[in-house]
């Protein structure tokens, strides 16, 4: 009998030791589940926020009109903006060099402006530019060489508006909303 009681007590002690491990597994699984839910919620919040243009406070579920803008220099050495083809690849330079083109968009459209700084730094000057349309709250960060930024806004008022670089007053053009 002495051996039986020892084996029963050893089985009981084994069972009591296994319970905390199952609780530990359950709490680890619970933590992983909570973490997964938090990641999904954060991702959903990010996606929701990405539908809110910079000049309105609610999401707009439209496909944006894309405008690709790059920085460059005119033939006389002044800074300017230029439109870039959305088809990609190299473009053949047009006669007259770079100019700040008039950007035409339709009123009520969602517009996504993609800006890239393509002016190489020199020893005399770092190439830093930005892109702004004050009336639509469009303000890029200062972009160094080959940096880019996309800004989406709703073209919700008609008229002609100036887009510009705060750092270089000669870099400006017209946004026409009709």
Short mmCIF file of N, CA and C in Angstrom, two decimals:
data_model
loop_
_atom_site.label_atom_id
_atom_site.label_comp_id
_atom_site.label_asym_id
_atom_site.label_seq_id
_atom_site.Cartn_x
_atom_site.Cartn_y
_atom_site.Cartn_z
N UNK A 1 0.79 -1.19 0.00
CA UNK A 1 0.00 0.00 0.00
C UNK A 1 0.83 1.25 0.00
N UNK A 2 1.95 1.16 0.61
CA UNK A 2 2.82 2.33 0.67
C UNK A 2 3.23 2.77 -0.72
N UNK A 3 3.48 1.79 -1.60
CA UNK A 3 3.88 2.13 -2.96
C UNK A 3 2.72 2.75 -3.73
N UNK A 4 1.49 2.23 -3.50
CA UNK A 4 0.32 2.77 -4.20
C UNK A 4 0.06 4.21 -3.81
N UNK A 5 0.20 4.50 -2.53
CA UNK A 5 -0.04 5.89 -2.09
C UNK A 5 1.00 6.83 -2.65
N UNK A 6 2.23 6.33 -2.75
CA UNK A 6 3.26 7.18 -3.36
C UNK A 6 2.98 7.43 -4.83
N UNK A 7 2.55 6.43 -5.56
CA UNK A 7 2.28 6.61 -6.99
C UNK A 7 1.05 7.50 -7.19
N UNK A 8 0.05 7.39 -6.32
CA UNK A 8 -1.12 8.26 -6.42
C UNK A 8 -0.71 9.69 -6.12
N UNK A 9 0.09 9.86 -5.08
CA UNK A 9 0.52 11.23 -4.75
C UNK A 9 1.43 11.79 -5.84
N UNK A 10 2.25 10.94 -6.47
CA UNK A 10 3.11 11.45 -7.55
C UNK A 10 2.27 11.81 -8.77
N UNK A 11 1.21 11.06 -9.06
CA UNK A 11 0.31 11.40 -10.17
C UNK A 11 -0.40 12.71 -9.88
N UNK A 12 -0.83 12.87 -8.64
CA UNK A 12 -1.53 14.10 -8.28
C UNK A 12 -0.60 15.30 -8.38
N UNK A 13 0.64 15.10 -7.96
CA UNK A 13 1.58 16.22 -8.04
C UNK A 13 1.89 16.55 -9.50
N UNK A 14 1.91 15.52 -10.37
CA UNK A 14 2.13 15.78 -11.80
C UNK A 14 0.96 16.55 -12.39
N UNK A 15 -0.26 16.17 -11.98
CA UNK A 15 -1.43 16.86 -12.48
C UNK A 15 -1.45 18.30 -12.02
N UNK A 16 -1.10 18.53 -10.79
CA UNK A 16 -1.12 19.90 -10.28
C UNK A 16 -0.04 20.74 -10.95
N UNK A 17 1.06 20.12 -11.34
CA UNK A 17 2.11 20.87 -12.04
C UNK A 17 1.69 21.19 -13.48
N UNK A 18 0.90 20.34 -14.11
CA UNK A 18 0.52 20.58 -15.50
C UNK A 18 -0.53 21.68 -15.63
N UNK A 19 -1.33 21.91 -14.62
CA UNK A 19 -2.34 22.96 -14.69
C UNK A 19 -1.74 24.34 -14.91
N UNK A 20 -0.73 24.75 -14.18
CA UNK A 20 -0.17 26.08 -14.45
C UNK A 20 0.37 26.21 -15.87
N UNK A 21 0.90 25.14 -16.45
CA UNK A 21 1.39 25.21 -17.82
C UNK A 21 0.24 25.46 -18.80
N UNK A 22 -0.90 24.82 -18.59
CA UNK A 22 -2.03 25.05 -19.49
C UNK A 22 -2.55 26.47 -19.31
N UNK A 23 -2.53 27.00 -18.10
CA UNK A 23 -2.90 28.40 -17.88
C UNK A 23 -1.92 29.32 -18.59
N UNK A 24 -0.65 28.96 -18.54
CA UNK A 24 0.38 29.77 -19.21
C UNK A 24 0.15 29.76 -20.71
N UNK A 25 -0.15 28.59 -21.29
CA UNK A 25 -0.43 28.50 -22.72
C UNK A 25 -1.65 29.33 -23.08
N UNK A 26 -2.69 29.23 -22.24
CA UNK A 26 -3.90 29.99 -22.49
C UNK A 26 -3.62 31.48 -22.45
N UNK A 27 -2.84 31.95 -21.51
CA UNK A 27 -2.56 33.39 -21.41
C UNK A 27 -1.67 33.85 -22.56
N UNK A 28 -0.77 33.03 -23.04
CA UNK A 28 0.07 33.40 -24.18
C UNK A 28 -0.80 33.48 -25.44
N UNK A 29 -1.68 32.49 -25.62
CA UNK A 29 -2.59 32.53 -26.77
C UNK A 29 -3.51 33.75 -26.68
N UNK A 30 -3.96 34.05 -25.49
CA UNK A 30 -4.82 35.21 -25.28
C UNK A 30 -4.07 36.49 -25.65
N UNK A 31 -2.83 36.61 -25.22
CA UNK A 31 -2.01 37.79 -25.55
C UNK A 31 -1.77 37.89 -27.05
N UNK A 32 -1.50 36.78 -27.70
CA UNK A 32 -1.29 36.79 -29.15
C UNK A 32 -2.57 37.23 -29.85
N UNK A 33 -3.71 36.71 -29.40
CA UNK A 33 -5.00 37.10 -29.98
C UNK A 33 -5.28 38.58 -29.80
N UNK A 34 -5.03 39.10 -28.60
CA UNK A 34 -5.24 40.53 -28.33
C UNK A 34 -4.29 41.36 -29.20
N UNK A 35 -3.05 40.94 -29.32
CA UNK A 35 -2.08 41.64 -30.17
C UNK A 35 -2.51 41.64 -31.62
N UNK A 36 -3.02 40.52 -32.10
CA UNK A 36 -3.50 40.42 -33.49
C UNK A 36 -4.69 41.35 -33.72
N UNK A 37 -5.60 41.39 -32.78
CA UNK A 37 -6.76 42.29 -32.88
C UNK A 37 -6.29 43.74 -32.90
N UNK A 38 -5.31 44.08 -32.07
CA UNK A 38 -4.79 45.45 -32.03
C UNK A 38 -4.14 45.83 -33.36
N UNK A 39 -3.39 44.92 -33.96
CA UNK A 39 -2.75 45.19 -35.25
C UNK A 39 -3.80 45.38 -36.34
N UNK A 40 -4.82 44.55 -36.35
CA UNK A 40 -5.89 44.68 -37.35
C UNK A 40 -6.63 46.00 -37.16
N UNK A 41 -6.91 46.38 -35.92
CA UNK A 41 -7.60 47.64 -35.64
C UNK A 41 -6.75 48.83 -36.08
N UNK A 42 -5.45 48.78 -35.79
CA UNK A 42 -4.55 49.87 -36.21
C UNK A 42 -4.49 49.95 -37.72
N UNK A 43 -4.44 48.82 -38.40
CA UNK A 43 -4.43 48.81 -39.87
C UNK A 43 -5.71 49.37 -40.44
N UNK A 44 -6.84 49.00 -39.86
CA UNK A 44 -8.13 49.52 -40.32
C UNK A 44 -8.20 51.03 -40.11
N UNK A 45 -7.70 51.51 -38.97
CA UNK A 45 -7.68 52.94 -38.70
C UNK A 45 -6.80 53.67 -39.72
N UNK A 46 -5.63 53.11 -40.05
CA UNK A 46 -4.73 53.71 -41.04
C UNK A 46 -5.40 53.79 -42.40
N UNK A 47 -6.07 52.70 -42.82
CA UNK A 47 -6.77 52.69 -44.11
C UNK A 47 -7.86 53.75 -44.11
N UNK A 48 -8.63 53.83 -43.03
CA UNK A 48 -9.69 54.84 -42.92
C UNK A 48 -9.10 56.24 -43.04
N UNK A 49 -8.01 56.51 -42.34
CA UNK A 49 -7.36 57.83 -42.38
C UNK A 49 -6.82 58.16 -43.75
N UNK A 50 -6.42 57.15 -44.51
CA UNK A 50 -5.86 57.40 -45.84
C UNK A 50 -6.91 57.90 -46.83
N UNK A 51 -8.19 57.73 -46.50
CA UNK A 51 -9.26 58.22 -47.37
C UNK A 51 -9.66 59.65 -47.05
N UNK A 52 -8.99 60.29 -46.09
CA UNK A 52 -9.33 61.65 -45.70
C UNK A 52 -8.33 62.61 -46.36
N UNK A 53 -8.79 63.42 -47.34
CA UNK A 53 -7.89 64.40 -47.99
C UNK A 53 -7.45 65.48 -46.99
N UNK A 54 -6.41 66.22 -47.33
CA UNK A 54 -5.85 67.21 -46.41
C UNK A 54 -6.76 68.41 -46.17
N UNK A 55 -7.74 68.65 -47.04
CA UNK A 55 -8.55 69.86 -46.90
C UNK A 55 -10.00 69.60 -46.46
N UNK A 56 -10.34 68.37 -46.11
CA UNK A 56 -11.65 68.08 -45.53
C UNK A 56 -11.46 67.16 -44.33
N UNK A 57 -12.50 67.04 -43.50
CA UNK A 57 -12.35 66.25 -42.28
C UNK A 57 -13.11 64.94 -42.28
N UNK A 58 -13.48 64.45 -43.45
CA UNK A 58 -14.18 63.18 -43.55
C UNK A 58 -13.63 62.41 -44.77
N UNK A 59 -13.80 61.09 -44.77
CA UNK A 59 -13.26 60.31 -45.88
C UNK A 59 -14.01 60.56 -47.19
N UNK A 60 -13.27 60.52 -48.28
CA UNK A 60 -13.82 60.65 -49.63
C UNK A 60 -13.46 59.35 -50.36
N UNK A 61 -14.47 58.64 -50.81
CA UNK A 61 -14.25 57.36 -51.46
C UNK A 61 -14.37 57.52 -52.98
N UNK A 62 -13.37 58.20 -53.57
CA UNK A 62 -13.28 58.39 -55.01
C UNK A 62 -11.90 57.95 -55.46
N UNK A 63 -11.78 57.64 -56.73
CA UNK A 63 -10.47 57.36 -57.30
C UNK A 63 -9.84 58.70 -57.64
N UNK A 64 -8.63 58.99 -57.10
CA UNK A 64 -8.05 60.32 -57.33
C UNK A 64 -7.51 60.50 -58.74
N UNK A 65 -7.53 61.74 -59.17
CA UNK A 65 -6.88 62.15 -60.41
C UNK A 65 -5.41 62.37 -60.03
N UNK A 66 -4.50 61.69 -60.69
CA UNK A 66 -3.08 61.76 -60.33
C UNK A 66 -2.34 62.80 -61.16
N UNK A 67 -1.57 63.64 -60.47
CA UNK A 67 -0.72 64.62 -61.13
C UNK A 67 0.70 64.38 -60.63
N UNK A 68 1.61 64.14 -61.56
CA UNK A 68 3.01 63.91 -61.21
C UNK A 68 3.81 65.18 -61.52
N UNK A 69 4.47 65.72 -60.49
CA UNK A 69 5.23 66.96 -60.61
C UNK A 69 6.68 66.67 -60.22
N UNK A 70 7.61 67.21 -60.98
CA UNK A 70 9.02 67.10 -60.60
C UNK A 70 9.64 68.48 -60.60
N UNK A 71 10.71 68.62 -59.84
CA UNK A 71 11.44 69.89 -59.83
C UNK A 71 12.54 69.81 -60.87
N UNK A 72 12.95 70.97 -61.35
CA UNK A 72 14.02 71.02 -62.33
C UNK A 72 14.50 72.44 -62.52
N UNK A 73 15.31 72.65 -63.54
CA UNK A 73 15.84 73.98 -63.84
C UNK A 73 15.44 74.36 -65.26
N UNK A 74 15.16 75.65 -65.44
CA UNK A 74 14.85 76.16 -66.77
C UNK A 74 16.16 76.28 -67.55
N UNK A 75 16.05 76.61 -68.84
CA UNK A 75 17.25 76.75 -69.66
C UNK A 75 18.12 77.90 -69.18
N UNK A 76 17.53 78.90 -68.52
CA UNK A 76 18.34 80.01 -68.00
C UNK A 76 18.79 79.78 -66.55
N UNK A 77 18.59 78.57 -66.01
CA UNK A 77 19.13 78.22 -64.70
C UNK A 77 18.22 78.48 -63.51
N UNK A 78 16.99 78.91 -63.72
CA UNK A 78 16.06 79.12 -62.62
C UNK A 78 15.33 77.82 -62.28
N UNK A 79 14.91 77.73 -61.04
CA UNK A 79 14.16 76.55 -60.62
C UNK A 79 12.72 76.63 -61.14
N UNK A 80 12.14 75.45 -61.43
CA UNK A 80 10.76 75.39 -61.92
C UNK A 80 10.18 74.01 -61.64
N UNK A 81 8.87 73.92 -61.73
CA UNK A 81 8.17 72.64 -61.66
C UNK A 81 7.87 72.18 -63.09
N UNK A 82 7.74 70.88 -63.28
CA UNK A 82 7.34 70.33 -64.57
C UNK A 82 6.41 69.15 -64.33
N UNK A 83 5.52 68.92 -65.27
CA UNK A 83 4.66 67.73 -65.19
C UNK A 83 5.44 66.54 -65.71
N UNK A 84 5.19 65.41 -65.12
CA UNK A 84 5.84 64.17 -65.51
C UNK A 84 4.78 63.23 -66.06
N UNK A 85 5.10 62.48 -67.07
CA UNK A 85 4.16 61.51 -67.62
C UNK A 85 3.88 60.44 -66.59
N UNK A 86 2.64 60.01 -66.51
CA UNK A 86 2.29 58.92 -65.58
C UNK A 86 2.58 57.55 -66.18
N UNK A 87 3.02 57.54 -67.44
CA UNK A 87 3.33 56.26 -68.09
C UNK A 87 4.72 55.75 -67.72
N UNK A 88 5.51 56.58 -67.04
CA UNK A 88 6.84 56.14 -66.62
C UNK A 88 7.87 56.28 -67.72
N UNK A 89 9.08 55.94 -67.40
CA UNK A 89 10.16 56.01 -68.37
C UNK A 89 10.68 57.42 -68.56
N UNK A 90 11.70 57.54 -69.36
CA UNK A 90 12.31 58.85 -69.63
C UNK A 90 11.46 59.61 -70.64
N UNK A 91 11.44 60.93 -70.47
CA UNK A 91 10.72 61.76 -71.42
C UNK A 91 11.72 62.55 -72.25
N UNK A 92 11.33 62.80 -73.49
CA UNK A 92 12.15 63.63 -74.36
C UNK A 92 11.96 65.08 -73.93
N UNK A 93 13.05 65.84 -73.70
CA UNK A 93 12.89 67.24 -73.30
C UNK A 93 12.14 68.03 -74.36
N UNK A 94 11.22 68.87 -73.90
CA UNK A 94 10.45 69.70 -74.82
C UNK A 94 11.19 70.99 -75.11
N UNK A 95 10.94 71.59 -76.26
CA UNK A 95 11.58 72.87 -76.56
C UNK A 95 11.17 73.91 -75.52
N UNK A 96 12.10 74.75 -75.13
CA UNK A 96 11.81 75.79 -74.14
C UNK A 96 12.17 75.35 -72.73
N UNK A 97 12.55 74.07 -72.55
CA UNK A 97 12.97 73.60 -71.23
C UNK A 97 11.81 73.47 -70.26
N UNK A 98 12.13 73.59 -68.99
CA UNK A 98 11.14 73.41 -67.94
C UNK A 98 10.33 74.68 -67.75
N UNK A 99 9.07 74.52 -67.56
CA UNK A 99 8.19 75.63 -67.18
C UNK A 99 7.25 75.10 -66.10
N UNK A 100 6.71 75.99 -65.30
CA UNK A 100 5.72 75.57 -64.31
C UNK A 100 4.37 75.55 -65.01
N UNK A 101 3.87 74.36 -65.36
CA UNK A 101 2.66 74.26 -66.17
C UNK A 101 1.39 74.59 -65.39
N UNK A 102 0.34 74.90 -66.12
CA UNK A 102 -0.98 75.07 -65.51
C UNK A 102 -1.57 73.68 -65.32
N UNK A 103 -1.98 73.39 -64.10
CA UNK A 103 -2.58 72.11 -63.78
C UNK A 103 -4.09 72.26 -63.86
N UNK A 104 -4.75 71.51 -64.71
CA UNK A 104 -6.20 71.60 -64.90
C UNK A 104 -6.88 70.40 -64.26
N UNK A 105 -7.82 70.68 -63.34
CA UNK A 105 -8.60 69.63 -62.70
C UNK A 105 -10.07 70.03 -62.69
N UNK A 106 -10.93 69.08 -62.56
CA UNK A 106 -12.37 69.34 -62.51
C UNK A 106 -12.82 69.53 -61.06
N UNK A 107 -13.74 70.47 -60.87
CA UNK A 107 -14.26 70.71 -59.53
C UNK A 107 -14.97 69.46 -59.02
N UNK A 108 -14.76 69.15 -57.75
CA UNK A 108 -15.36 67.98 -57.13
C UNK A 108 -14.51 66.74 -57.22
N UNK A 109 -13.43 66.78 -58.01
CA UNK A 109 -12.55 65.62 -58.12
C UNK A 109 -11.62 65.53 -56.92
N UNK A 110 -11.25 64.31 -56.60
CA UNK A 110 -10.19 64.05 -55.64
C UNK A 110 -8.90 64.08 -56.44
N UNK A 111 -7.91 64.85 -55.97
CA UNK A 111 -6.66 65.03 -56.71
C UNK A 111 -5.50 64.57 -55.84
N UNK A 112 -4.64 63.76 -56.39
CA UNK A 112 -3.44 63.30 -55.69
C UNK A 112 -2.22 63.84 -56.43
N UNK A 113 -1.49 64.73 -55.78
CA UNK A 113 -0.29 65.33 -56.37
C UNK A 113 0.92 64.56 -55.84
N UNK A 114 1.71 64.05 -56.76
CA UNK A 114 2.93 63.31 -56.42
C UNK A 114 4.11 64.19 -56.83
N UNK A 115 4.89 64.63 -55.85
CA UNK A 115 6.00 65.57 -56.10
C UNK A 115 7.31 64.86 -55.86
N UNK A 116 8.26 65.05 -56.78
CA UNK A 116 9.60 64.49 -56.61
C UNK A 116 10.63 65.57 -56.92
N UNK A 117 11.65 65.66 -56.08
CA UNK A 117 12.74 66.61 -56.29
C UNK A 117 13.84 65.90 -57.07
N UNK A 118 14.06 66.32 -58.30
CA UNK A 118 15.08 65.69 -59.15
C UNK A 118 16.29 66.58 -59.38
N UNK A 119 16.44 67.63 -58.58
CA UNK A 119 17.59 68.53 -58.76
C UNK A 119 18.73 68.03 -57.87
N UNK A 120 19.86 67.74 -58.50
CA UNK A 120 21.03 67.21 -57.82
C UNK A 120 21.67 68.25 -56.92
N UNK A 121 22.12 67.83 -55.75
CA UNK A 121 22.85 68.74 -54.86
C UNK A 121 24.18 69.14 -55.49
N UNK A 122 24.62 70.37 -55.19
CA UNK A 122 25.94 70.83 -55.61
C UNK A 122 26.72 71.22 -54.37
N UNK A 123 28.01 71.49 -54.55
CA UNK A 123 28.83 71.94 -53.41
C UNK A 123 28.34 73.29 -52.90
N UNK A 124 27.87 74.13 -53.81
CA UNK A 124 27.43 75.48 -53.43
C UNK A 124 26.04 75.48 -52.80
N UNK A 125 25.18 74.53 -53.17
CA UNK A 125 23.80 74.57 -52.68
C UNK A 125 23.19 73.18 -52.58
N UNK A 126 22.51 72.95 -51.44
CA UNK A 126 21.73 71.72 -51.30
C UNK A 126 20.41 71.90 -52.03
N UNK A 127 19.96 70.87 -52.68
CA UNK A 127 18.70 70.93 -53.43
C UNK A 127 17.54 70.57 -52.51
N UNK A 128 16.85 71.57 -52.00
CA UNK A 128 15.68 71.34 -51.15
C UNK A 128 14.53 72.17 -51.71
N UNK A 129 13.38 71.51 -51.91
CA UNK A 129 12.20 72.17 -52.46
C UNK A 129 10.96 71.64 -51.76
N UNK A 130 9.85 72.38 -51.88
CA UNK A 130 8.58 71.91 -51.37
C UNK A 130 7.48 72.31 -52.35
N UNK A 131 6.27 71.85 -52.10
CA UNK A 131 5.14 72.11 -52.99
C UNK A 131 3.95 72.51 -52.14
N UNK A 132 3.30 73.64 -52.48
CA UNK A 132 2.20 74.17 -51.68
C UNK A 132 1.08 74.71 -52.55
N UNK A 133 -0.15 74.46 -52.13
CA UNK A 133 -1.34 75.12 -52.67
C UNK A 133 -2.12 75.56 -51.43
N UNK A 134 -1.92 76.80 -51.03
CA UNK A 134 -2.45 77.27 -49.75
C UNK A 134 -3.96 77.14 -49.62
N UNK A 135 -4.72 77.43 -50.66
CA UNK A 135 -6.18 77.41 -50.60
C UNK A 135 -6.76 76.01 -50.35
N UNK A 136 -6.00 74.98 -50.63
CA UNK A 136 -6.47 73.61 -50.43
C UNK A 136 -5.70 72.89 -49.32
N UNK A 137 -4.93 73.64 -48.52
CA UNK A 137 -4.16 73.09 -47.41
C UNK A 137 -3.16 72.03 -47.87
N UNK A 138 -2.62 72.19 -49.06
CA UNK A 138 -1.63 71.27 -49.61
C UNK A 138 -0.25 71.84 -49.28
N UNK A 139 0.50 71.11 -48.44
CA UNK A 139 1.84 71.55 -48.05
C UNK A 139 2.72 70.31 -47.90
N UNK A 140 3.70 70.20 -48.78
CA UNK A 140 4.62 69.07 -48.67
C UNK A 140 5.71 69.41 -47.67
N UNK A 141 6.42 68.38 -47.26
CA UNK A 141 7.61 68.61 -46.44
C UNK A 141 8.71 69.12 -47.37
N UNK A 142 9.80 69.60 -46.80
CA UNK A 142 10.96 69.98 -47.61
C UNK A 142 11.59 68.70 -48.15
N UNK A 143 11.69 68.63 -49.48
CA UNK A 143 12.18 67.42 -50.15
C UNK A 143 13.61 67.60 -50.60
N UNK A 144 14.50 66.71 -50.14
CA UNK A 144 15.87 66.70 -50.61
C UNK A 144 15.96 65.99 -51.95
N UNK A 145 17.19 65.86 -52.46
CA UNK A 145 17.40 65.23 -53.76
C UNK A 145 16.79 63.84 -53.80
N UNK A 146 15.97 63.61 -54.78
CA UNK A 146 15.28 62.36 -55.09
C UNK A 146 14.31 61.91 -54.00
N UNK A 147 13.88 62.82 -53.14
CA UNK A 147 12.81 62.51 -52.20
C UNK A 147 11.48 62.85 -52.85
N UNK A 148 10.43 62.17 -52.41
CA UNK A 148 9.11 62.42 -52.98
C UNK A 148 8.05 62.40 -51.89
N UNK A 149 6.88 62.94 -52.23
CA UNK A 149 5.74 62.93 -51.32
C UNK A 149 4.47 63.01 -52.15
N UNK A 150 3.43 62.35 -51.68
CA UNK A 150 2.10 62.41 -52.31
C UNK A 150 1.14 63.09 -51.36
N UNK A 151 0.32 63.99 -51.89
CA UNK A 151 -0.66 64.72 -51.10
C UNK A 151 -1.98 64.66 -51.84
N UNK A 152 -3.05 64.27 -51.14
CA UNK A 152 -4.36 64.16 -51.75
C UNK A 152 -5.28 65.23 -51.19
N UNK A 153 -6.00 65.91 -52.09
CA UNK A 153 -6.94 66.95 -51.66
C UNK A 153 -8.19 66.89 -52.54
N UNK A 154 -9.26 67.51 -52.06
CA UNK A 154 -10.50 67.58 -52.80
C UNK A 154 -10.58 68.95 -53.47
N UNK A 155 -10.73 68.97 -54.79
CA UNK A 155 -10.83 70.23 -55.54
C UNK A 155 -12.27 70.72 -55.41
N UNK A 156 -12.58 71.30 -54.25
CA UNK A 156 -13.98 71.63 -53.92
C UNK A 156 -14.36 73.08 -54.14
N UNK A 157 -13.48 73.89 -54.74
CA UNK A 157 -13.85 75.27 -55.07
C UNK A 157 -13.26 75.65 -56.42
N UNK A 158 -14.07 76.30 -57.27
CA UNK A 158 -13.58 76.66 -58.60
C UNK A 158 -12.69 77.90 -58.55
N UNK A 159 -11.86 78.02 -59.56
CA UNK A 159 -11.01 79.21 -59.68
C UNK A 159 -9.60 78.84 -60.08
N UNK A 160 -8.74 79.85 -60.08
CA UNK A 160 -7.32 79.64 -60.38
C UNK A 160 -6.53 79.93 -59.11
N UNK A 161 -5.68 79.00 -58.76
CA UNK A 161 -4.93 79.07 -57.51
C UNK A 161 -3.44 78.88 -57.81
N UNK A 162 -2.61 79.57 -57.07
CA UNK A 162 -1.16 79.48 -57.29
C UNK A 162 -0.59 78.32 -56.49
N UNK A 163 0.21 77.48 -57.15
CA UNK A 163 1.01 76.50 -56.43
C UNK A 163 2.44 77.02 -56.46
N UNK A 164 3.20 76.73 -55.40
CA UNK A 164 4.52 77.35 -55.27
C UNK A 164 5.43 76.57 -54.33
N UNK A 165 6.70 76.94 -54.37
CA UNK A 165 7.72 76.45 -53.43
C UNK A 165 8.01 77.60 -52.48
N UNK A 166 7.90 77.36 -51.18
CA UNK A 166 8.18 78.42 -50.19
C UNK A 166 9.64 78.84 -50.19
N UNK A 167 10.54 77.95 -50.60
CA UNK A 167 11.97 78.23 -50.54
C UNK A 167 12.48 78.99 -51.76
N UNK A 168 11.79 78.86 -52.88
CA UNK A 168 12.21 79.48 -54.14
C UNK A 168 11.01 80.16 -54.79
N UNK A 169 10.86 81.47 -54.63
CA UNK A 169 9.67 82.19 -55.12
C UNK A 169 9.44 82.07 -56.62
N UNK A 170 10.49 81.81 -57.40
CA UNK A 170 10.31 81.70 -58.84
C UNK A 170 9.62 80.38 -59.23
N UNK A 171 9.56 79.43 -58.32
CA UNK A 171 8.91 78.15 -58.59
C UNK A 171 7.42 78.29 -58.27
N UNK A 172 6.63 78.59 -59.29
CA UNK A 172 5.19 78.70 -59.08
C UNK A 172 4.46 78.46 -60.39
N UNK A 173 3.20 78.14 -60.25
CA UNK A 173 2.35 77.91 -61.42
C UNK A 173 0.90 78.05 -61.01
N UNK A 174 0.00 77.67 -61.90
CA UNK A 174 -1.43 77.86 -61.68
C UNK A 174 -2.13 76.49 -61.62
N UNK A 175 -2.99 76.33 -60.63
CA UNK A 175 -3.92 75.21 -60.56
C UNK A 175 -5.28 75.77 -60.97
N UNK A 176 -5.84 75.26 -62.04
CA UNK A 176 -7.13 75.71 -62.54
C UNK A 176 -8.19 74.66 -62.24
N UNK A 177 -9.18 75.05 -61.41
CA UNK A 177 -10.27 74.14 -61.05
C UNK A 177 -11.53 74.64 -61.74
N UNK A 178 -12.09 73.84 -62.66
CA UNK A 178 -13.30 74.23 -63.40
C UNK A 178 -14.38 73.20 -63.21
#
